[in-house]
Amino acid sequence: MTTPSDLALVPFVSVDHMMGLVHHIGIEQMLIDLAAEIEADFKRWELFDKTPRVASHSPVGVIELMPTSDGEMYGFKYVNGHPKNTREGLQTVTAFGLLADVNTGYPKLLTEMTILTALRTAAMSALAAKYLAPKGARTMAMIGNGAQSEFQCLAFKANCGIDTVRLYDVDPKATLKCATNLRGTGLTVVSCDSGESAMEGAEIITTCTADKQYATILTDNMVGSGVHINAIGGDCPGKTELAAPILHRSEIFVEYPPQTRVEGEIQQLDPDHPVTELWQVMTGAAEGRRDARQITLFDSVGFAIEDFSALRYVHRAIQATRFFTNLDMLADPDDPRDLFGMVARAAPGAVG
Ligand code: NAD
């Protein structure tokens, strides 16, 4: 039986635990599971509390809080984005998250989310491509070969049947790292020396670069008809990856418009430029890809519901495993109103 004091212990998934869980489940299986979890939540989109993430910008980066609730559980993620960090030996993106019971307000899970964000972002990208990419797509260009890149490649393999990835990064060391890490995964990996060359024969183009500026990773003439673009790196005001003319030639799909209009590629467009919400494609209320010549664009910025799905998945997945420790992080006096007494009795030398 669960006692009130059991409820006060919060399972904590450390980085070590998360890595253990990934290997226990298998990374490709986890990318499939997470895509299914996100899809199920997107299909009940209207039920969720939704708000654009709360961002605190500085000249070098951003720190964001991403909350949501389905009425039963509440989740939030803390995440940063600091493109300069890699030059200092630090990660561009780090994160942790919390899941709580709406009924009691008690936290149910605290977890690292740097690895989990890479997994959920990759799962979300592949899920969008399932609805938007041209039929039978086998080759993906992967532009930007940093921390997210291998997760992206494996998610597209596991969920969409991609068998070849063509890598490009301005830093050849990043491409070498990515190619080395993907060895033995079953993917055919081609390292390229330009974005143009990476895109040769690619039906899907993923851009996943980090720079705090309006960058032009793809120019208009690089993008032929019929491709699907998975644009991940443009996710902050003043931080984009695609030349505006590409946006005018594309059918654009987004997570949550109030957030994407500020943070996504579409910040370059008029505020009323038509976009389609992905949840509507998933429920059948809106069309995904209509024909083979169309350019589809997933203008990904990352939305709180994806993190909520990932948190709930991890909460379930760790049950009956050793991939967590219980944290004593909620004060829990025997008499709920005697918080002071609990503190007083803990004084050195105090009697019982
Ligand atoms: P990272 O810093 O580890 O990797 C970025 C890579 O991009 C680096 O290897 C860098 O050399 C390369 N790059 C920079 N400019 C380039 C250019 N012009 N052409 C080719 N390569 C270039 O960062 P990361 O953790 O892999 O994240 C990548 C981006 O994805 C970031 O901008 C991050 O904010 C974003 N992101 C988005 C989501 C989402 O949900 N949409 C989630 C996580 C991260």
Short mmCIF file of C-alpha atoms and ligand atoms in Angstrom, two decimals:
data_model
loop_
_atom_site.label_atom_id
_atom_site.label_comp_id
_atom_site.label_asym_id
_atom_site.label_seq_id
_atom_site.Cartn_x
_atom_site.Cartn_y
_atom_site.Cartn_z
CA MET A 1 0.00 0.00 0.00
CA THR A 2 1.21 3.53 -0.77
CA THR A 3 1.59 5.63 2.39
CA PRO A 4 1.58 9.44 2.47
CA SER A 5 5.32 9.45 3.12
CA ASP A 6 5.91 7.26 0.00
CA LEU A 7 4.11 9.98 -1.95
CA ALA A 8 6.65 12.50 -0.66
CA LEU A 9 9.54 10.63 -2.27
CA VAL A 10 10.12 11.79 -5.82
CA PRO A 11 11.72 9.43 -8.34
CA PHE A 12 14.76 11.14 -9.89
CA VAL A 13 16.26 10.01 -13.20
CA SER A 14 19.89 11.11 -13.44
CA VAL A 15 21.92 11.33 -16.65
CA ASP A 16 23.40 7.92 -15.81
CA HIS A 17 19.93 6.44 -15.28
CA MET A 18 18.66 7.94 -18.54
CA MET A 19 21.55 6.39 -20.44
CA GLY A 20 20.81 3.06 -18.74
CA LEU A 21 17.13 3.33 -19.67
CA VAL A 22 17.96 4.15 -23.32
CA HIS A 23 20.11 1.01 -23.57
CA HIS A 24 17.58 -1.09 -21.63
CA ILE A 25 14.79 -0.18 -24.09
CA GLY A 26 17.02 0.22 -27.17
CA ILE A 27 17.48 3.65 -28.71
CA GLU A 28 15.50 3.00 -31.90
CA GLN A 29 12.65 1.40 -29.95
CA MET A 30 12.60 4.41 -27.63
CA LEU A 31 12.44 6.75 -30.64
CA ILE A 32 9.48 4.74 -31.96
CA ASP A 33 7.77 4.71 -28.53
CA LEU A 34 8.26 8.46 -28.04
CA ALA A 35 6.85 9.24 -31.49
CA ALA A 36 3.77 7.14 -30.64
CA GLU A 37 3.40 8.85 -27.25
CA ILE A 38 3.61 12.33 -28.82
CA GLU A 39 1.19 11.35 -31.59
CA ALA A 40 -1.37 10.12 -29.03
CA ASP A 41 -1.09 13.41 -27.11
CA PHE A 42 -1.29 15.55 -30.29
CA LYS A 43 -4.53 13.71 -31.10
CA ARG A 44 -6.01 14.98 -27.82
CA TRP A 45 -4.50 18.47 -28.32
CA GLU A 46 -7.61 20.42 -27.33
CA LEU A 47 -7.55 18.94 -23.83
CA PHE A 48 -4.20 20.51 -22.94
CA ASP A 49 -3.45 23.80 -21.23
CA LYS A 50 -1.32 25.62 -23.80
CA THR A 51 0.90 28.65 -23.54
CA PRO A 52 3.95 29.81 -25.50
CA ARG A 53 7.08 29.02 -23.48
CA VAL A 54 8.33 31.65 -21.09
CA ALA A 55 11.68 32.86 -22.41
CA SER A 56 14.38 34.92 -20.74
CA HIS A 57 16.78 36.21 -23.40
CA SER A 58 20.33 37.46 -22.96
CA PRO A 59 22.83 38.59 -25.60
CA VAL A 60 24.38 35.07 -25.63
CA GLY A 61 21.40 32.77 -25.26
CA VAL A 62 18.02 31.98 -23.83
CA ILE A 63 16.60 30.19 -20.77
CA GLU A 64 13.05 28.88 -21.14
CA LEU A 65 10.29 27.27 -19.07
CA MET A 66 7.81 25.06 -20.94
CA PRO A 67 4.69 24.14 -18.94
CA THR A 68 1.53 22.24 -19.87
CA SER A 69 -1.16 20.03 -18.33
CA ASP A 70 -3.80 17.57 -19.54
CA GLY A 71 -5.89 18.13 -16.39
CA GLU A 72 -4.53 14.98 -14.71
CA MET A 73 -0.79 15.53 -14.88
CA TYR A 74 1.23 18.73 -15.09
CA GLY A 75 4.70 18.95 -16.61
CA PHE A 76 7.35 21.53 -17.26
CA LYS A 77 10.82 21.62 -18.73
CA TYR A 78 13.67 24.02 -18.00
CA VAL A 79 15.83 24.37 -21.11
CA ASN A 80 18.59 26.69 -22.32
CA GLY A 81 19.97 27.50 -25.76
CA HIS A 82 23.48 28.98 -25.88
CA PRO A 83 25.16 28.57 -29.30
CA LYS A 84 28.50 29.91 -27.96
CA ASN A 85 28.69 27.19 -25.29
CA THR A 86 30.37 24.53 -27.44
CA ARG A 87 33.40 26.81 -27.83
CA GLU A 88 33.72 26.71 -24.03
CA GLY A 89 33.35 22.92 -23.85
CA LEU A 90 29.70 23.20 -22.77
CA GLN A 91 26.48 21.98 -24.41
CA THR A 92 24.33 24.36 -26.50
CA VAL A 93 21.16 22.86 -25.02
CA THR A 94 20.69 21.40 -21.52
CA ALA A 95 17.43 20.59 -19.78
CA PHE A 96 15.63 18.97 -16.87
CA GLY A 97 11.94 18.44 -16.28
CA LEU A 98 9.28 17.64 -13.74
CA LEU A 99 5.95 15.81 -13.86
CA ALA A 100 3.33 16.38 -11.14
CA ASP A 101 -0.08 15.02 -10.13
CA VAL A 102 -2.74 17.71 -10.69
CA ASN A 103 -4.91 16.20 -7.94
CA THR A 104 -2.36 16.66 -5.12
CA GLY A 105 0.15 18.98 -6.77
CA TYR A 106 2.86 16.54 -5.66
CA PRO A 107 5.75 15.97 -8.09
CA LYS A 108 5.84 12.43 -9.50
CA LEU A 109 9.10 12.59 -11.44
CA LEU A 110 12.19 14.76 -11.71
CA THR A 111 14.47 13.90 -14.59
CA GLU A 112 17.40 15.00 -16.66
CA MET A 113 16.07 16.15 -20.04
CA THR A 114 19.17 16.98 -22.09
CA ILE A 115 19.25 13.47 -23.52
CA LEU A 116 15.45 13.22 -23.37
CA THR A 117 15.10 16.46 -25.36
CA ALA A 118 17.34 15.11 -28.12
CA LEU A 119 15.22 11.93 -28.19
CA ARG A 120 11.85 13.71 -28.15
CA THR A 121 12.93 16.31 -30.74
CA ALA A 122 14.08 13.53 -33.05
CA ALA A 123 10.89 11.53 -32.45
CA MET A 124 8.77 14.64 -33.16
CA SER A 125 10.68 15.36 -36.39
CA ALA A 126 10.18 11.80 -37.61
CA LEU A 127 6.51 11.86 -36.59
CA ALA A 128 5.92 15.03 -38.64
CA ALA A 129 7.76 13.47 -41.59
CA LYS A 130 5.51 10.40 -41.39
CA TYR A 131 2.63 12.69 -42.44
CA LEU A 132 4.56 15.10 -44.68
CA ALA A 133 7.56 13.46 -46.38
CA PRO A 134 7.27 12.15 -49.93
CA LYS A 135 6.23 8.51 -50.11
CA GLY A 136 9.11 6.04 -50.14
CA ALA A 137 11.72 8.62 -49.02
CA ARG A 138 15.01 6.83 -48.29
CA THR A 139 17.66 9.58 -48.19
CA MET A 140 18.00 12.46 -45.75
CA ALA A 141 20.41 15.39 -45.80
CA MET A 142 21.53 16.19 -42.25
CA ILE A 143 22.88 19.74 -42.10
CA GLY A 144 24.40 20.59 -38.72
CA ASN A 145 26.09 17.56 -37.18
CA GLY A 146 26.08 18.59 -33.51
CA ALA A 147 24.49 17.09 -30.40
CA GLN A 148 21.03 16.48 -31.92
CA SER A 149 22.17 15.01 -35.23
CA GLU A 150 22.63 11.26 -34.57
CA PHE A 151 19.30 11.15 -32.70
CA GLN A 152 17.62 12.74 -35.73
CA CYS A 153 19.19 10.26 -38.16
CA LEU A 154 18.16 7.24 -36.04
CA ALA A 155 14.61 8.53 -35.50
CA PHE A 156 14.12 8.84 -39.26
CA LYS A 157 15.55 5.35 -39.76
CA ALA A 158 13.34 3.79 -37.08
CA ASN A 159 10.10 5.67 -37.85
CA CYS A 160 10.29 6.54 -41.57
CA GLY A 161 12.54 3.93 -43.18
CA ILE A 162 15.39 6.31 -44.06
CA ASP A 163 18.42 4.19 -45.03
CA THR A 164 20.93 6.85 -46.17
CA VAL A 165 22.03 10.07 -44.47
CA ARG A 166 24.19 12.71 -46.15
CA LEU A 167 26.00 14.79 -43.54
CA TYR A 168 27.29 18.35 -43.71
CA ASP A 169 28.57 20.76 -41.06
CA VAL A 170 30.74 23.88 -41.36
CA ASP A 171 33.01 22.10 -38.89
CA PRO A 172 34.33 18.87 -40.49
CA LYS A 173 35.14 17.54 -36.99
CA ALA A 174 31.38 17.52 -36.21
CA THR A 175 30.68 15.55 -39.39
CA LEU A 176 33.43 13.05 -38.55
CA LYS A 177 31.99 12.63 -35.03
CA CYS A 178 28.48 12.06 -36.39
CA ALA A 179 29.64 9.61 -39.08
CA THR A 180 31.70 7.68 -36.51
CA ASN A 181 28.79 7.50 -34.06
CA LEU A 182 26.45 6.21 -36.77
CA ARG A 183 28.79 3.38 -37.73
CA GLY A 184 27.16 0.01 -37.19
CA THR A 185 23.61 1.40 -37.05
CA GLY A 186 22.72 0.06 -40.49
CA LEU A 187 22.50 3.54 -42.02
CA THR A 188 24.56 4.32 -45.10
CA VAL A 189 26.43 7.48 -44.13
CA VAL A 190 27.89 9.89 -46.69
CA SER A 191 30.05 12.79 -45.43
CA CYS A 192 29.76 15.85 -47.69
CA ASP A 193 31.82 19.03 -48.03
CA SER A 194 28.95 21.44 -48.74
CA GLY A 195 25.26 21.85 -48.05
CA GLU A 196 24.55 21.56 -51.79
CA SER A 197 26.35 18.24 -52.02
CA ALA A 198 24.56 16.92 -48.90
CA MET A 199 21.23 17.62 -50.57
CA GLU A 200 21.94 15.61 -53.73
CA GLY A 201 19.20 12.99 -54.04
CA ALA A 202 17.77 13.77 -50.58
CA GLU A 203 13.98 13.60 -50.26
CA ILE A 204 14.16 14.90 -46.68
CA ILE A 205 16.36 17.81 -45.57
CA THR A 206 16.99 18.35 -41.87
CA THR A 207 18.61 21.60 -40.79
CA CYS A 208 19.87 21.48 -37.22
CA THR A 209 22.45 24.23 -36.83
CA ALA A 210 23.04 26.62 -33.96
CA ASP A 211 23.79 30.29 -34.42
CA LYS A 212 22.18 33.26 -32.72
CA GLN A 213 21.39 35.10 -35.94
CA TYR A 214 19.29 35.09 -39.11
CA ALA A 215 21.42 32.44 -40.85
CA THR A 216 20.87 31.12 -44.37
CA ILE A 217 21.61 27.42 -44.21
CA LEU A 218 19.36 26.76 -47.21
CA THR A 219 19.12 29.24 -50.11
CA ASP A 220 16.15 29.18 -52.47
CA ASN A 221 18.03 27.58 -55.38
CA MET A 222 19.16 24.63 -53.19
CA VAL A 223 15.59 23.40 -52.66
CA GLY A 224 13.91 21.47 -55.48
CA SER A 225 10.25 20.51 -55.68
CA GLY A 226 8.82 17.55 -53.79
CA VAL A 227 11.15 17.58 -50.76
CA HIS A 228 10.27 17.68 -47.08
CA ILE A 229 12.25 20.14 -44.94
CA ASN A 230 12.61 19.45 -41.22
CA ALA A 231 13.92 22.78 -39.88
CA ILE A 232 14.91 22.44 -36.24
CA GLY A 233 17.61 25.02 -35.53
CA GLY A 234 15.53 28.21 -35.99
CA ASP A 235 13.82 28.28 -32.63
CA CYS A 236 14.31 31.75 -31.15
CA PRO A 237 13.52 35.34 -32.08
CA GLY A 238 16.34 36.45 -34.43
CA LYS A 239 17.53 32.85 -35.03
CA THR A 240 16.48 31.26 -38.34
CA GLU A 241 17.98 28.92 -40.94
CA LEU A 242 16.01 29.24 -44.18
CA ALA A 243 15.96 31.96 -46.84
CA ALA A 244 12.52 33.59 -46.87
CA PRO A 245 11.71 32.67 -50.54
CA ILE A 246 11.76 28.97 -49.54
CA LEU A 247 8.99 29.68 -47.05
CA HIS A 248 6.86 31.25 -49.80
CA ARG A 249 7.22 28.09 -51.92
CA SER A 250 6.42 25.71 -49.05
CA GLU A 251 3.32 24.41 -47.31
CA ILE A 252 4.22 25.17 -43.69
CA PHE A 253 3.33 22.95 -40.72
CA VAL A 254 3.84 24.04 -37.11
CA GLU A 255 3.34 22.87 -33.54
CA TYR A 256 1.66 25.79 -31.74
CA PRO A 257 1.27 28.95 -33.86
CA PRO A 258 1.43 31.54 -31.03
CA GLN A 259 4.91 30.22 -30.17
CA THR A 260 6.15 29.44 -33.70
CA ARG A 261 5.18 32.87 -35.07
CA VAL A 262 7.66 34.40 -32.59
CA GLU A 263 10.38 31.73 -32.62
CA GLY A 264 10.22 29.76 -35.87
CA GLU A 265 11.23 30.32 -39.48
CA ILE A 266 7.86 32.03 -39.97
CA GLN A 267 8.96 35.00 -37.86
CA GLN A 268 10.26 36.14 -41.28
CA LEU A 269 6.70 36.19 -42.72
CA ASP A 270 3.58 38.30 -42.22
CA PRO A 271 1.83 37.37 -38.96
CA ASP A 272 -1.20 36.09 -40.89
CA HIS A 273 0.71 33.92 -43.39
CA PRO A 274 -1.23 30.61 -43.55
CA VAL A 275 0.21 27.67 -41.63
CA THR A 276 -1.26 24.27 -40.73
CA GLU A 277 -1.18 22.91 -37.19
CA LEU A 278 0.29 19.42 -37.08
CA TRP A 279 -2.20 18.10 -34.53
CA GLN A 280 -4.95 18.74 -37.09
CA VAL A 281 -3.09 16.70 -39.69
CA MET A 282 -2.82 13.88 -37.16
CA THR A 283 -6.53 13.94 -36.31
CA GLY A 284 -7.46 14.14 -40.02
CA ALA A 285 -8.95 17.65 -39.67
CA ALA A 286 -6.33 19.07 -42.08
CA GLU A 287 -4.39 17.67 -45.01
CA GLY A 288 -0.71 16.76 -44.83
CA ARG A 289 1.23 16.27 -48.08
CA ARG A 290 -1.15 16.62 -51.03
CA ASP A 291 1.09 15.79 -54.00
CA ALA A 292 4.55 14.68 -55.03
CA ARG A 293 5.74 18.11 -56.23
CA GLN A 294 4.81 20.06 -53.12
CA ILE A 295 7.53 21.30 -50.73
CA THR A 296 6.48 20.60 -47.15
CA LEU A 297 8.19 22.34 -44.23
CA PHE A 298 8.01 21.37 -40.58
CA ASP A 299 8.97 24.63 -38.86
CA SER A 300 9.99 22.93 -35.60
CA VAL A 301 10.60 24.96 -32.45
CA GLY A 302 9.74 22.35 -29.79
CA PHE A 303 6.51 22.56 -27.81
CA ALA A 304 5.67 21.74 -24.16
CA ILE A 305 3.30 18.87 -25.04
CA GLU A 306 6.23 16.95 -26.60
CA ASP A 307 8.09 17.22 -23.30
CA PHE A 308 4.96 16.24 -21.36
CA SER A 309 4.66 13.10 -23.54
CA ALA A 310 8.33 12.31 -22.93
CA LEU A 311 8.00 12.85 -19.17
CA ARG A 312 4.97 10.58 -18.93
CA TYR A 313 6.72 7.94 -21.04
CA VAL A 314 9.79 7.97 -18.77
CA HIS A 315 7.62 7.92 -15.64
CA ARG A 316 5.99 4.71 -16.92
CA ALA A 317 9.17 3.20 -18.31
CA ILE A 318 11.15 3.40 -15.04
CA GLN A 319 8.55 1.48 -13.02
CA ALA A 320 10.03 -1.85 -11.92
CA THR A 321 13.51 -0.83 -13.11
CA ARG A 322 16.60 0.39 -11.25
CA PHE A 323 16.89 3.54 -13.40
CA PHE A 324 15.92 6.08 -10.71
CA THR A 325 16.57 7.02 -7.10
CA ASN A 326 13.96 8.38 -4.71
CA LEU A 327 14.60 11.98 -3.70
CA ASP A 328 13.61 13.31 -0.31
CA MET A 329 12.59 16.66 -1.78
CA LEU A 330 9.11 17.27 -0.31
CA ALA A 331 8.80 18.21 3.35
CA ASP A 332 6.22 15.77 4.74
CA PRO A 333 5.38 16.18 8.46
CA ASP A 334 3.28 13.43 10.05
CA ASP A 335 0.77 16.15 10.99
CA PRO A 336 0.47 18.11 7.72
CA ARG A 337 -0.01 21.37 9.66
CA ASP A 338 3.00 20.86 11.91
CA LEU A 339 5.77 21.81 9.49
CA PHE A 340 7.43 23.93 12.18
CA GLY A 341 7.35 21.07 14.70
CA MET A 342 9.06 18.79 12.20
CA VAL A 343 11.87 21.35 11.78
CA ALA A 344 12.11 21.90 15.55
CA ARG A 345 12.39 18.17 16.28
CA ALA A 346 15.29 17.98 13.79
CA ALA A 347 17.40 20.40 15.87
CA PRO A 348 20.64 18.82 17.12
CA GLY A 349 19.96 17.42 20.58
CA ALA A 350 16.15 17.79 20.34
CA VAL A 351 14.15 15.00 21.98
CA GLY A 352 12.00 12.90 19.58
P1 NAD B 1 25.20 21.96 -31.46
O1 NAD B 1 25.82 23.28 -31.13
O2 NAD B 1 25.65 20.75 -30.73
O3 NAD B 1 25.34 21.67 -33.03
C1 NAD B 1 25.11 22.64 -34.01
C2 NAD B 1 26.01 22.34 -35.20
O4 NAD B 1 25.66 23.27 -36.26
C3 NAD B 1 27.49 22.54 -34.91
O5 NAD B 1 28.20 21.35 -35.19
C4 NAD B 1 27.90 23.68 -35.85
O6 NAD B 1 29.22 23.55 -36.36
C5 NAD B 1 26.86 23.54 -36.96
N1 NAD B 1 26.66 24.74 -37.78
C6 NAD B 1 26.59 26.03 -37.39
N2 NAD B 1 26.40 26.83 -38.46
C7 NAD B 1 26.35 26.02 -39.55
C8 NAD B 1 26.15 26.25 -40.94
N3 NAD B 1 26.02 27.48 -41.41
N4 NAD B 1 26.12 25.18 -41.79
C9 NAD B 1 26.29 23.90 -41.29
N5 NAD B 1 26.49 23.64 -40.00
C10 NAD B 1 26.50 24.67 -39.12
O7 NAD B 1 23.63 22.17 -31.25
P2 NAD B 1 22.49 21.05 -31.13
O8 NAD B 1 22.25 20.68 -29.71
O9 NAD B 1 22.72 19.97 -32.13
O10 NAD B 1 21.22 21.92 -31.58
C11 NAD B 1 21.11 22.38 -32.91
C12 NAD B 1 19.99 23.39 -32.99
O11 NAD B 1 18.73 22.76 -32.74
C13 NAD B 1 20.11 24.52 -31.98
O12 NAD B 1 19.87 25.73 -32.64
C14 NAD B 1 19.03 24.22 -30.96
O13 NAD B 1 18.54 25.40 -30.36
C15 NAD B 1 18.00 23.55 -31.84
N6 NAD B 1 17.07 22.66 -31.13
C16 NAD B 1 15.77 22.69 -31.51
C17 NAD B 1 14.87 21.83 -30.90
C18 NAD B 1 13.45 21.83 -31.36
O14 NAD B 1 12.60 21.21 -30.73
N7 NAD B 1 13.14 22.44 -32.46
C19 NAD B 1 15.28 20.96 -29.88
C20 NAD B 1 16.64 20.92 -29.54
C21 NAD B 1 17.53 21.78 -30.17
#
